[in-house]
Coordinates of C-alpha atoms in Angstrom, one line a residue:
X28 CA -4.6 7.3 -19.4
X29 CA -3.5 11.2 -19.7
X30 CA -0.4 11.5 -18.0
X31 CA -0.7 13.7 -14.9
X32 CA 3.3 14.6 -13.1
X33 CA 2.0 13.7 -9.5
X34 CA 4.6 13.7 -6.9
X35 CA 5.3 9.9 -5.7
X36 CA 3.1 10.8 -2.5
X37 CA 0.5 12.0 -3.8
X38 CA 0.5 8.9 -6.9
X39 CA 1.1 6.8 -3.5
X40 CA -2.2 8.3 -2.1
X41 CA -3.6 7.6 -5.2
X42 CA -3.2 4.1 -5.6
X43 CA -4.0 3.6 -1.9
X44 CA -7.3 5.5 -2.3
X45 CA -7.9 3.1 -5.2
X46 CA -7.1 -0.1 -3.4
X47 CA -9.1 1.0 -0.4
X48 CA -12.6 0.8 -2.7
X49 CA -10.6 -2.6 -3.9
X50 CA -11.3 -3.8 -0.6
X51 CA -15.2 -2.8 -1.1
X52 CA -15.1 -5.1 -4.3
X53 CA -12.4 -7.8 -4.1
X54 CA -14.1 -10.4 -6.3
X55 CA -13.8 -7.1 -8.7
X56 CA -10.8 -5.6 -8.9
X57 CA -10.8 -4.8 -12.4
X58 CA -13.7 -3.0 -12.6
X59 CA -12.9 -1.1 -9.3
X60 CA -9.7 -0.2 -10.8
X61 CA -11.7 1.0 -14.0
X62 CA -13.9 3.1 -12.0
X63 CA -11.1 4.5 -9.6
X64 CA -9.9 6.0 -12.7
X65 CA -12.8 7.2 -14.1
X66 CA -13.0 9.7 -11.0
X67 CA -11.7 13.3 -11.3
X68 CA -10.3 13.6 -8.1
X69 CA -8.5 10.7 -8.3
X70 CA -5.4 11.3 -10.2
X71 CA -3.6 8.6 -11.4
X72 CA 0.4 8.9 -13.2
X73 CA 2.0 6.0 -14.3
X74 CA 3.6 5.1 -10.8
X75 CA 0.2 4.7 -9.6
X76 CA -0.6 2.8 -12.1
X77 CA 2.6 0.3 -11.6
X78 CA 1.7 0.3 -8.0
X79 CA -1.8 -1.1 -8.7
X80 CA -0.7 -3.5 -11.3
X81 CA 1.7 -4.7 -8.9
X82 CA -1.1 -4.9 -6.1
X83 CA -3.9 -6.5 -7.7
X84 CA -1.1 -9.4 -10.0
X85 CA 0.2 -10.1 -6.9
X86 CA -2.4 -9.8 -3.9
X87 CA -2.1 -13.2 -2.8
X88 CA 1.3 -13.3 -2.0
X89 CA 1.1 -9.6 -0.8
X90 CA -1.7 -11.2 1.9
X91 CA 0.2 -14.2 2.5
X92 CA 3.1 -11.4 3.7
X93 CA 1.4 -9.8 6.0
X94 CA -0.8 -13.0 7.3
X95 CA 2.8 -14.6 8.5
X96 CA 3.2 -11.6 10.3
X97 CA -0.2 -11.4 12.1
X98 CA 0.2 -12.7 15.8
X99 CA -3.3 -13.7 16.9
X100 CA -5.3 -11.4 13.8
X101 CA -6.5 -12.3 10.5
X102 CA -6.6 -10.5 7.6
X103 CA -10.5 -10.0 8.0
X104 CA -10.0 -8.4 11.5
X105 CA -7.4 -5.8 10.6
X106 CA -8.3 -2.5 10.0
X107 CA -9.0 -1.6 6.3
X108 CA -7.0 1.4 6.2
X109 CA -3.6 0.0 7.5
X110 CA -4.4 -3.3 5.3
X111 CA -4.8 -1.6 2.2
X112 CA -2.0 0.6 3.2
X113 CA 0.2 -2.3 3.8
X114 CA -0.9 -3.7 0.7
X115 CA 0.2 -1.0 -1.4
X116 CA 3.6 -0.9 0.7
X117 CA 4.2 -4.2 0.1
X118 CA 3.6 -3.7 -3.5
X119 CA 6.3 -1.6 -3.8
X120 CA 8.8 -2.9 -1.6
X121 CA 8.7 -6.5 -3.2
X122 CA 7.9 -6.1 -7.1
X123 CA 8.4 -2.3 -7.6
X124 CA 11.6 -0.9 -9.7
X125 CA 13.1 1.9 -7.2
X126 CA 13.7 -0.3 -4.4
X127 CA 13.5 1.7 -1.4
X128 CA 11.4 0.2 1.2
X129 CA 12.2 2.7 3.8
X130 CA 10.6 5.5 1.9
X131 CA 7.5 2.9 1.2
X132 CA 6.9 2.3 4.8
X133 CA 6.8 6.1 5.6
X134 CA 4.2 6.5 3.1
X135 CA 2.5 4.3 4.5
X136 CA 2.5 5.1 8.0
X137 CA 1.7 8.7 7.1
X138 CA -1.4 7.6 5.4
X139 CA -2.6 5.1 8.2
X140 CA -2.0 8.3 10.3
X141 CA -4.1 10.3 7.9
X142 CA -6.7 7.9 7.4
X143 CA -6.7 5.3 10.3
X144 CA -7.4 5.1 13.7
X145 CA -4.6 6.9 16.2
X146 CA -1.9 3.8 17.3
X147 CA -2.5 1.8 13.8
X148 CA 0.6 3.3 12.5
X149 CA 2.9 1.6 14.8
X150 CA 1.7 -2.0 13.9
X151 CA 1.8 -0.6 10.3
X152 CA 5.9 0.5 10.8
X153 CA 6.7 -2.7 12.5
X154 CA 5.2 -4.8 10.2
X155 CA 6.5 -3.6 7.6
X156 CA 9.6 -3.1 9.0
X157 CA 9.8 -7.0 9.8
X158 CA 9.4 -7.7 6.6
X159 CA 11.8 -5.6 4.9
X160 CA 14.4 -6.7 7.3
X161 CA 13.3 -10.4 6.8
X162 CA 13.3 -10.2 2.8
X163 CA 17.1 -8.5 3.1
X164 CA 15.7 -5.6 1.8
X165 CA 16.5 -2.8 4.6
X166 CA 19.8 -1.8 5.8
X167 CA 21.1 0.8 8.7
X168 CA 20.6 3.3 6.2
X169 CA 17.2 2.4 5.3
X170 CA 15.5 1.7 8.9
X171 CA 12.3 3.3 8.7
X172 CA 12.1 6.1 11.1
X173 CA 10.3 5.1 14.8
X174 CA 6.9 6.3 15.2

């Protein structure tokens, strides 16, 4: 892969348009993933492809996550937009290197509020939010910001 110096939003978007068509495909990913790359307008660095990695190696768990979290939905009812978007949050909260979940869930609230529907971003920030302050991994410092 020719390595392209995207900013870590747009290699965020990146991976998140990439795991959206994963959600097209799920039985496979690998071959989505191949042909994500494959497209020119899709450019991927090597954060995006750590993101991805981290996505598709641990999916399962990444589900399992969010599916505690769900009060009355399943997985299959949320909106694929703010489930992929959660994914790749997720991803990079829990088995990413930087460690700052406060700067993943903005990402991805700004893309559910790019992509979604108009209120999905609040369930987006407070699940996501739950989770990080569950796992110990936010702080006062690192709240993510109210919607």
């Amino acid at each position: 892969m020719e390595e392209n110096n995207l900013t870590r939003r747009q290699a965020r978007e990146s991976a998140f348009l990439a795991a959206f068509s994963l959600t097209f495909h799920p039985d496979e990913p690998q071959q989505a993933l191949r042909d994500c790359g494959e497209l020119p307008e899709l450019e991927q660095d090597a954060f995006t492809a750590r993101l991805l990695r981290d996505l598709t190696a641990h999916i399962d768990d990444i589900d399992g996550e969010i599916t505690a979290h769900l009060k009355g939905w399943s997985l299959g009812r949320l909106p694929r937009v703010s489930l992929t978007a959660m994914r790749v949050a997720l991803a990079e909260m829990l088995y990413g290197d930087e460690k700052k979940p406060a700067v993943a869930i903005n990402e991805a609230v700004e893309l559910v509020k790019k992509y979604g529907a108009e209120s999905d971003h609040q369930f987006v920030n407070g699940l996501l939010g739950t989770v990080a302050r569950e796992r110990g991994l936010a702080d006062a410092d690192t709240e993510p910001a109210p919607c």
